[in-house]
Short mmCIF file of C-alpha atoms and ligand atoms in Angstrom, two decimals:
data_model
loop_
_atom_site.label_atom_id
_atom_site.label_comp_id
_atom_site.label_asym_id
_atom_site.label_seq_id
_atom_site.Cartn_x
_atom_site.Cartn_y
_atom_site.Cartn_z
CA ILE A 1 0.00 0.00 0.00
CA PHE A 2 2.80 2.41 0.90
CA ASN A 3 4.51 1.85 -2.42
CA LYS A 4 1.30 2.52 -4.30
CA LEU A 5 0.69 5.67 -2.29
CA SER A 6 4.17 6.93 -2.80
CA ARG A 7 4.03 6.30 -6.57
CA ALA A 8 0.79 8.26 -6.70
CA ALA A 9 2.32 11.07 -4.66
CA LYS A 10 5.35 11.15 -6.96
CA ARG A 11 3.10 11.56 -9.97
CA THR A 12 1.40 14.52 -8.31
CA VAL A 13 4.76 16.05 -7.49
CA THR A 14 5.84 15.80 -11.12
CA ASN A 15 2.64 17.52 -12.19
CA LEU A 16 3.37 20.55 -10.03
CA LYS A 17 4.75 23.56 -11.85
CA PRO A 18 8.15 24.42 -10.43
CA ILE A 19 8.16 27.96 -9.06
CA ILE A 20 11.85 28.59 -9.52
CA GLY A 21 12.60 26.98 -12.84
CA ASN A 22 13.56 23.47 -13.67
CA LYS A 23 17.33 23.71 -14.02
CA SER A 24 19.02 20.45 -13.28
CA GLU A 25 22.44 22.14 -13.07
CA PHE A 26 23.04 25.40 -11.23
CA ASN A 27 25.08 28.07 -12.91
CA LYS A 28 28.32 27.98 -10.95
CA THR A 29 29.53 31.31 -12.29
CA LEU A 30 26.57 33.05 -10.65
CA LEU A 31 27.43 31.80 -7.19
CA ASN A 32 29.35 34.21 -5.00
CA PRO A 33 31.77 32.81 -2.37
CA ASN A 34 30.88 35.59 0.04
CA ALA A 35 27.13 34.91 -0.20
CA PRO A 36 25.30 33.36 2.78
CA ILE A 37 24.31 29.70 3.21
CA GLY A 38 20.66 28.75 3.85
CA VAL A 39 19.74 26.07 6.40
CA PHE A 40 16.16 24.88 6.85
CA ASP A 41 14.00 22.36 8.66
CA SER A 42 10.35 21.96 9.61
CA GLY A 43 11.21 23.68 12.90
CA ILE A 44 13.82 23.56 15.63
CA GLY A 45 15.47 20.25 14.58
CA GLY A 46 17.74 21.81 11.98
CA LEU A 47 19.37 23.93 14.69
CA ASN A 48 21.36 20.80 15.50
CA VAL A 49 22.89 21.02 12.03
CA LEU A 50 23.25 24.79 12.13
CA LYS A 51 25.21 24.78 15.38
CA ARG A 52 27.73 22.28 14.04
CA ALA A 53 27.99 24.11 10.72
CA ALA A 54 28.69 27.42 12.48
CA VAL A 55 31.48 25.77 14.50
CA LYS A 56 33.07 23.99 11.53
CA LEU A 57 32.78 26.93 9.14
CA PRO A 58 33.28 30.00 11.38
CA HIS A 59 33.82 32.41 8.47
CA GLU A 60 30.50 31.61 6.83
CA TYR A 61 27.27 33.54 7.23
CA PHE A 62 24.23 31.31 7.80
CA ILE A 63 20.55 32.09 7.39
CA TYR A 64 18.20 29.73 9.26
CA PHE A 65 14.58 29.17 8.34
CA GLY A 66 12.41 26.96 10.53
CA ASP A 67 8.98 26.28 9.07
CA ASN A 68 7.64 25.86 12.63
CA GLU A 69 4.10 26.83 11.65
CA ASN A 70 3.88 23.85 9.31
CA ALA A 71 5.73 21.38 11.56
CA PRO A 72 5.71 18.45 11.77
CA TYR A 73 6.67 17.33 8.27
CA GLY A 74 6.89 13.65 9.22
CA ASN A 75 3.30 12.73 8.33
CA LYS A 76 2.67 15.06 5.38
CA SER A 77 2.10 13.91 1.80
CA GLU A 78 5.02 14.11 -0.63
CA ASN A 79 3.13 16.74 -2.54
CA GLU A 80 2.79 18.99 0.52
CA LEU A 81 6.40 18.39 1.49
CA PHE A 82 7.62 19.40 -1.93
CA VAL A 83 5.62 22.62 -1.92
CA LEU A 84 6.82 23.57 1.59
CA ALA A 85 10.44 22.71 0.88
CA LYS A 86 10.36 24.58 -2.41
CA ASN A 87 9.08 27.66 -0.62
CA ALA A 88 12.05 27.44 1.73
CA VAL A 89 14.41 27.22 -1.25
CA LEU A 90 12.71 30.24 -2.77
CA LYS A 91 13.12 32.27 0.43
CA PHE A 92 16.83 31.58 0.38
CA THR A 93 17.40 32.20 -3.31
CA SER A 94 15.74 35.60 -2.92
CA ARG A 95 18.51 36.30 -0.38
CA GLY A 96 21.16 35.24 -2.89
CA VAL A 97 22.50 32.19 -1.04
CA LYS A 98 25.30 30.09 -2.55
CA ALA A 99 24.13 26.75 -1.05
CA ILE A 100 21.27 25.30 1.01
CA VAL A 101 21.44 22.65 3.71
CA VAL A 102 18.26 20.60 3.99
CA ALA A 103 18.53 20.03 7.75
CA CYS A 104 15.58 17.65 7.74
CA ASN A 105 15.81 13.89 7.21
CA THR A 106 12.18 13.76 6.11
CA VAL A 107 12.68 16.13 3.15
CA SER A 108 16.14 14.72 2.38
CA SER A 109 14.87 11.14 2.15
CA SER A 110 11.66 11.83 0.21
CA VAL A 111 11.43 14.78 -2.21
CA PHE A 112 15.13 15.66 -2.35
CA ASP A 113 15.70 14.79 -6.01
CA GLU A 114 12.74 16.82 -7.21
CA LEU A 115 13.84 19.71 -5.00
CA LYS A 116 17.37 19.51 -6.32
CA SER A 117 16.22 19.82 -9.92
CA ALA A 118 14.20 22.88 -8.93
CA SER A 119 17.07 24.59 -7.09
CA PRO A 120 19.49 27.00 -8.75
CA VAL A 121 22.06 26.43 -5.99
CA PRO A 122 23.61 23.25 -4.53
CA LEU A 123 21.50 21.42 -1.94
CA ILE A 124 23.05 19.35 0.84
CA PRO A 125 20.87 16.67 2.47
CA THR A 126 20.79 15.46 6.09
CA LEU A 127 20.23 11.69 6.23
CA PRO A 128 20.53 8.82 8.69
CA PRO A 129 24.18 7.68 8.51
CA ILE A 130 24.95 4.53 6.53
CA VAL A 131 25.82 1.72 8.95
CA LYS A 132 28.60 -0.28 7.33
CA ASN A 133 28.55 -3.30 9.63
CA LYS A 134 25.16 -4.88 8.96
CA THR A 135 25.67 -7.45 11.71
CA LYS A 136 25.26 -4.74 14.35
CA ARG A 137 21.87 -4.78 15.98
CA THR A 138 20.57 -1.44 14.79
CA LEU A 139 17.50 0.64 15.58
CA LEU A 140 16.54 3.52 13.30
CA MET A 141 14.17 6.02 14.92
CA CYS A 142 12.63 8.35 12.36
CA THR A 143 9.44 10.01 11.10
CA PRO A 144 6.84 7.90 9.25
CA ASN A 145 7.80 9.57 5.94
CA THR A 146 11.48 8.76 6.40
CA ALA A 147 10.59 5.19 7.42
CA LYS A 148 8.77 4.53 4.15
CA SER A 149 11.35 6.27 1.93
CA ASP A 150 13.43 4.50 -0.72
CA PHE A 151 16.54 5.64 1.14
CA VAL A 152 15.53 3.68 4.22
CA SER A 153 14.33 0.59 2.34
CA LYS A 154 17.66 0.53 0.52
CA ASN A 155 20.01 1.23 3.41
CA TYR A 156 18.18 -0.02 6.49
CA ALA A 157 16.68 -3.33 5.36
CA PHE A 158 18.92 -5.07 7.94
CA ALA A 159 17.74 -2.89 10.85
CA GLN A 160 14.67 -2.38 12.98
CA VAL A 161 12.99 0.75 11.64
CA LEU A 162 10.75 2.49 14.15
CA PRO A 163 8.47 5.18 12.71
CA LEU A 164 7.55 7.72 15.41
CA PRO A 165 4.44 9.70 14.48
CA PHE A 166 4.50 11.99 17.55
CA LEU A 167 8.01 12.54 18.88
CA ALA A 168 9.15 15.35 16.56
CA ALA A 169 5.90 17.24 17.19
CA GLU A 170 6.26 16.79 20.95
CA ILE A 171 9.81 18.11 20.85
CA GLU A 172 8.73 21.01 18.66
CA ARG A 173 5.80 21.90 20.92
CA TYR A 174 6.97 21.17 24.44
CA LEU A 175 10.69 21.79 24.45
CA TYR A 176 10.02 25.37 23.52
CA SER A 177 7.30 26.14 26.00
CA LYS A 178 6.90 29.18 28.19
CA ASP A 179 7.15 27.06 31.33
CA ASN A 180 10.32 25.49 30.15
CA LEU A 181 11.97 28.71 29.07
CA ASN A 182 11.01 30.62 32.20
CA THR A 183 12.66 28.26 34.65
CA ALA A 184 15.85 29.21 36.42
CA ALA A 185 17.49 26.21 34.77
CA ALA A 186 16.77 27.62 31.32
CA LYS A 187 18.64 30.77 32.28
CA VAL A 188 21.80 28.75 32.80
CA GLY A 189 21.28 26.81 29.60
CA GLU A 190 19.38 23.72 30.74
CA LEU A 191 15.86 22.82 29.63
CA ASN A 192 13.61 20.25 31.22
CA ARG A 193 13.76 18.17 28.09
CA LEU A 194 11.24 15.55 29.11
CA GLU A 195 8.48 17.76 30.50
CA ASN A 196 5.31 16.62 28.68
CA ILE A 197 7.26 14.27 26.42
CA ASN A 198 6.53 10.62 27.10
CA LEU A 199 9.64 9.06 25.65
CA ASP A 200 8.86 5.63 27.13
CA LYS A 201 5.55 5.57 25.31
CA ASP A 202 7.10 6.79 22.06
CA LEU A 203 9.80 4.13 22.28
CA ARG A 204 7.61 1.22 23.32
CA GLY A 205 8.26 -0.48 19.96
CA ALA A 206 12.01 -0.47 20.70
CA TYR A 207 12.07 -3.61 22.82
CA GLY A 208 15.28 -5.18 21.48
CA ILE A 209 18.87 -4.86 22.54
CA TYR A 210 20.82 -2.69 20.16
CA ASP A 211 24.46 -1.94 19.35
CA ILE A 212 23.56 1.16 17.35
CA VAL A 213 20.63 3.57 17.74
CA VAL A 214 20.25 5.99 14.85
CA LEU A 215 18.49 9.31 15.42
CA GLY A 216 16.93 9.66 11.97
CA CYS A 217 15.27 13.02 12.60
CA THR A 218 17.12 16.19 13.52
CA HIS A 219 14.57 17.02 16.25
CA TYR A 220 15.59 13.92 18.21
CA SER A 221 19.12 15.23 18.77
CA PHE A 222 17.67 17.59 21.38
CA LEU A 223 17.01 14.44 23.43
CA LYS A 224 20.25 12.62 22.62
CA LYS A 225 21.30 12.20 26.27
CA GLU A 226 17.85 11.06 27.34
CA ILE A 227 17.61 8.54 24.48
CA ALA A 228 21.15 7.28 25.12
CA ALA A 229 20.21 6.67 28.76
CA ARG A 230 17.51 4.24 27.59
CA PHE A 231 19.86 2.26 25.35
CA LYS A 232 22.88 1.82 27.58
CA SER A 233 24.68 -0.73 25.42
CA ALA A 234 24.22 1.21 22.18
CA LYS A 235 26.16 3.87 20.36
CA VAL A 236 23.78 6.71 19.45
CA ILE A 237 24.49 8.29 16.05
CA SER A 238 22.85 10.83 13.72
CA GLY A 239 23.47 12.55 10.39
CA GLU A 240 24.16 16.18 11.34
CA GLN A 241 27.94 16.04 11.33
CA LYS A 242 28.06 14.36 7.92
CA ALA A 243 25.74 17.01 6.47
CA VAL A 244 28.19 19.65 7.69
CA SER A 245 31.20 17.79 6.23
CA ASP A 246 29.33 17.41 2.94
CA LEU A 247 28.59 21.14 2.97
CA LYS A 248 32.27 21.94 3.47
CA ARG A 249 33.32 19.50 0.76
CA THR A 250 30.82 20.94 -1.73
CA LEU A 251 31.89 24.53 -1.05
CA THR A 252 35.56 23.58 -1.33
CA LYS A 253 35.01 21.72 -4.60
CA LEU A 254 33.14 24.65 -6.12
CA SER A 255 35.66 27.23 -4.74
CA LEU A 256 32.85 28.79 -2.76
CA LEU A 257 34.36 29.06 0.73
CA ARG A 258 34.31 32.58 2.13
CA GLU A 259 37.56 34.45 2.67
CA ARG A 260 39.13 33.52 5.99
CA GLY A 261 39.45 37.14 7.07
CA LEU A 262 35.67 37.56 7.12
CA LYS A 263 33.67 37.18 10.29
CA GLY A 264 30.83 34.68 10.07
CA GLY A 265 27.37 34.91 11.61
CA VAL A 266 23.93 33.39 12.01
CA GLU A 267 20.63 35.05 11.12
CA PHE A 268 17.14 33.68 11.74
CA ILE A 269 14.28 34.41 9.35
CA GLY A 270 10.55 33.64 9.19
CA ASN A 271 7.72 34.07 11.67
CA SER A 272 9.39 31.86 14.26
CA ALA A 273 12.81 33.50 14.01
CA GLN A 274 12.85 34.47 17.69
CA LYS A 275 11.86 31.01 18.88
CA ASN A 276 14.56 29.40 16.77
CA GLU A 277 17.17 31.88 17.93
CA ARG A 278 16.39 31.05 21.58
CA MET A 279 16.40 27.31 20.97
CA PHE A 280 19.78 27.62 19.21
CA ASN A 281 21.29 28.17 22.68
CA PHE A 282 20.00 24.81 23.90
CA VAL A 283 21.58 22.59 21.26
CA GLN A 284 23.49 19.75 22.96
CA ASN A 285 26.94 18.74 21.79
N1 DGL B 301 13.40 17.41 11.76
C1 DGL B 301 12.84 16.73 10.66
C2 DGL B 301 13.57 15.47 10.30
O1 DGL B 301 14.78 15.44 10.42
C3 DGL B 301 11.34 16.67 10.55
C4 DGL B 301 10.56 16.35 11.76
C5 DGL B 301 9.11 16.63 11.48
O2 DGL B 301 8.81 17.80 11.22
O3 DGL B 301 8.31 15.69 11.50
O4 DGL B 301 12.99 14.50 9.84
#
């Protein structure tokens, strides 16, 4: 049934008129090394990519867009996802970015190829890391859309894939809550990460013993310590760092790194800019 649905959704996606042209190759000569880099996600999850990118590429200027009003993306149709992601691309291209990081596993594993052909600048995906040793007992936690993607069927057939329909939305809604942000703890950089989030209930399908637990959604990295505490024998991994390395490699290959003398920065755009800026301070290492 999923395959049929996703074929139908793909047809609808193809029927959509691209808003920003259908170039399959960006025009490298138009890209300016000193231009900013766009980073986007359905909400606060992509901040986990942004933080690492800002550390690794301190001379770069980043613009972050969280589509918090439309979060979560994890249960949306491919058609909706494509339209939302394309709008994000459009926001960034109107700011003259030289590259865009899709800091969302859901978009990166589903409509990425269509998005790439509609983007005039390079796109860098964020995906669950490839586990080389398939004999490791592996759990992939991700959104329902990521779970049913071709990427996951191809690379995670050996693993237990656990689609979590609620966790990203809970993190999005409750981690950034007035109660949470007003506590004394928040003032010294600690949030009550599990207030109103019932991790045990979300993870009730994860009854095995695992060597590797993959956080296949950038929102989950906000709860990395809490998830790791539940899987004591496992190594907990996620795709943020690779996305950042891929970004650096792409910029280097295209001679698009900013001059080292320049000071970098981070700017937040969109209706939830303030929320995302505050949450940026709570990203765990
Ligand atoms: N943070 C996103 C991901 O990496 C999407 C979560 C959601 O909006 O459902 O999959």
